[in-house]
C-alpha atoms as a printed R data frame, in Angstrom:
   type eleno elety resid chain resno       x       y       z
1  ATOM     1    CA   MET     A     1  -6.395  -6.263  -2.609
2  ATOM     2    CA   THR     A     2  -3.784  -9.708  -2.372
3  ATOM     3    CA   ALA     A     3  -0.287  -9.274  -0.294
4  ATOM     4    CA   ARG     A     4   3.008 -11.298  -1.453
5  ATOM     5    CA   MET     A     5   4.214 -12.125   1.478
6  ATOM     6    CA   PRO     A     6   8.043 -11.277   2.326
7  ATOM     7    CA   GLU     A     7  11.115 -13.964   1.783
8  ATOM     8    CA   GLY     A     8  13.014 -12.946   4.472
9  ATOM     9    CA   GLY     A     9  13.168  -9.867   4.477
10 ATOM    10    CA   MET     A    10  10.689  -6.828   6.663
11 ATOM    11    CA   PHE     A    11   8.120  -5.930   3.917
12 ATOM    12    CA   ILE     A    12   5.029  -6.766   2.036
13 ATOM    13    CA   MET     A    13   3.796  -5.969  -1.232
14 ATOM    14    CA   LEU     A    14   0.326  -5.148  -1.202
15 ATOM    15    CA   ASP     A    15  -1.813  -5.409  -4.823
16 ATOM    16    CA   VAL     A    16  -3.643  -2.057  -5.285
17 ATOM    17    CA   ARG     A    17  -4.603  -2.109  -8.964
18 ATOM    18    CA   ARG     A    18  -7.772  -2.944  -7.915
19 ATOM    19    CA   THR     A    19  -8.092   0.679  -6.948
20 ATOM    20    CA   LYS     A    20  -7.360   1.996 -10.631
21 ATOM    21    CA   LEU     A    21  -4.241   3.787  -9.114
22 ATOM    22    CA   THR     A    22  -0.499   2.636 -10.174
23 ATOM    23    CA   GLY     A    23   1.906   1.989  -6.462
24 ATOM    24    CA   GLU     A    24   3.182   5.576  -6.635
25 ATOM    25    CA   GLU     A    25  -0.227   7.409  -7.106
26 ATOM    26    CA   PHE     A    26  -1.777   5.138  -3.999
27 ATOM    27    CA   ALA     A    27   1.444   6.108  -2.035
28 ATOM    28    CA   TRP     A    28   0.917   9.681  -2.943
29 ATOM    29    CA   GLN     A    29  -2.815   9.942  -1.802
30 ATOM    30    CA   LEU     A    30  -2.387   7.518   1.582
31 ATOM    31    CA   LEU     A    31   0.042  10.386   2.429
32 ATOM    32    CA   LYS     A    32  -1.822  13.571   1.440
33 ATOM    33    CA   GLU     A    33  -5.128  11.796   2.976
34 ATOM    34    CA   HIS     A    34  -3.972   9.523   5.738
35 ATOM    35    CA   SER     A    35  -0.823  10.206   6.785
36 ATOM    36    CA   VAL     A    36   0.920   6.603   6.338
37 ATOM    37    CA   THR     A    37   4.097   7.074   4.047
38 ATOM    38    CA   VAL     A    38   4.636   3.510   1.887
39 ATOM    39    CA   MET     A    39   6.935   2.853  -0.818
40 ATOM    40    CA   PRO     A    40   5.697   2.549  -4.929
41 ATOM    41    CA   GLY     A    41   6.419  -0.552  -6.050
42 ATOM    42    CA   GLU     A    42   7.501   0.756  -9.483
43 ATOM    43    CA   SER     A    43  10.572   1.887  -7.072
44 ATOM    44    CA   PHE     A    44  11.546  -1.694  -7.002
45 ATOM    45    CA   GLY     A    45  11.381  -2.400 -10.599
46 ATOM    46    CA   ASN     A    46   8.488  -3.525 -13.278
47 ATOM    47    CA   GLY     A    47   7.635  -6.281 -11.380
48 ATOM    48    CA   GLY     A    48   6.105  -4.167  -8.482
49 ATOM    49    CA   ALA     A    49   4.188  -1.838 -10.780
50 ATOM    50    CA   GLY     A    50   1.309  -1.317  -9.094
51 ATOM    51    CA   HIS     A    51   1.753  -2.540  -5.887
52 ATOM    52    CA   ILE     A    52   3.086  -0.577  -2.277
53 ATOM    53    CA   ARG     A    53   5.225  -1.594  -0.495
54 ATOM    54    CA   ILE     A    54   5.155  -1.766   3.529
55 ATOM    55    CA   ALA     A    55   7.629  -2.525   5.819
56 ATOM    56    CA   LEU     A    56   7.119  -4.502   9.609
57 ATOM    57    CA   THR     A    57   9.939  -2.708  10.929
58 ATOM    58    CA   VAL     A    58   7.066  -0.777  13.412
59 ATOM    59    CA   ASP     A    59   5.569  -1.406  16.461
60 ATOM    60    CA   SER     A    60   2.267  -3.387  16.038
61 ATOM    61    CA   ASN     A    61   0.210  -1.099  17.195
62 ATOM    62    CA   ILE     A    62   1.232   1.241  14.838
63 ATOM    63    CA   LEU     A    63   1.253  -1.073  11.939
64 ATOM    64    CA   ARG     A    64  -2.370  -2.546  12.302
65 ATOM    65    CA   ASP     A    65  -3.417   1.851  12.390
66 ATOM    66    CA   ALA     A    66  -1.511   2.355   9.353
67 ATOM    67    CA   CYS     A    67  -3.440  -1.062   7.175
68 ATOM    68    CA   SER     A    68  -6.266   0.683   8.639
69 ATOM    69    CA   ARG     A    69  -5.696   3.425   7.062
70 ATOM    70    CA   ILE     A    70  -4.606   1.891   3.703
71 ATOM    71    CA   ARG     A    71  -7.698  -0.630   3.665
72 ATOM    72    CA   THR     A    72  -9.707   2.998   4.188
73 ATOM    73    CA   LEU     A    73  -8.340   4.330   1.564
74 ATOM    74    CA   ALA     A    74  -8.848   0.865  -1.101
75 ATOM    75    CA   ASP     A    75 -12.388   0.895   0.015
76 ATOM    76    CA   GLU     A    76 -12.725   4.546  -0.918
77 ATOM    77    CA   LEU     A    77 -11.602   4.418  -4.011
78 ATOM    78    CA   CYS     A    78 -12.816   1.214  -4.820
79 ATOM    79    CA   LYS     A    79 -16.083   2.299  -4.309
80 ATOM    80    CA   GLU     A    80 -15.743   5.775  -6.288
81 ATOM    81    CA   ASN     A    81 -14.672   3.424  -9.320
82 ATOM    82    CA   ARG     A    82 -17.814   1.313  -9.763
């Protein structure tokens, strides 16, 4: 997965297309299975399709834990798609 770093904003856009899910599907599954809330990139127009938006405005420990959970889900999905 690759991330688009902010150009002045307080968020990153993470490309989740390798998981074979849309950003919306990934965001919902992440919430249901790992209790992490992100925004689907599709909410921000066609350029955000296949991405999730992660806010960088939370405590660094919370962000680190959320990123670990995001990676866990992505790894699980990529293994399923092999």
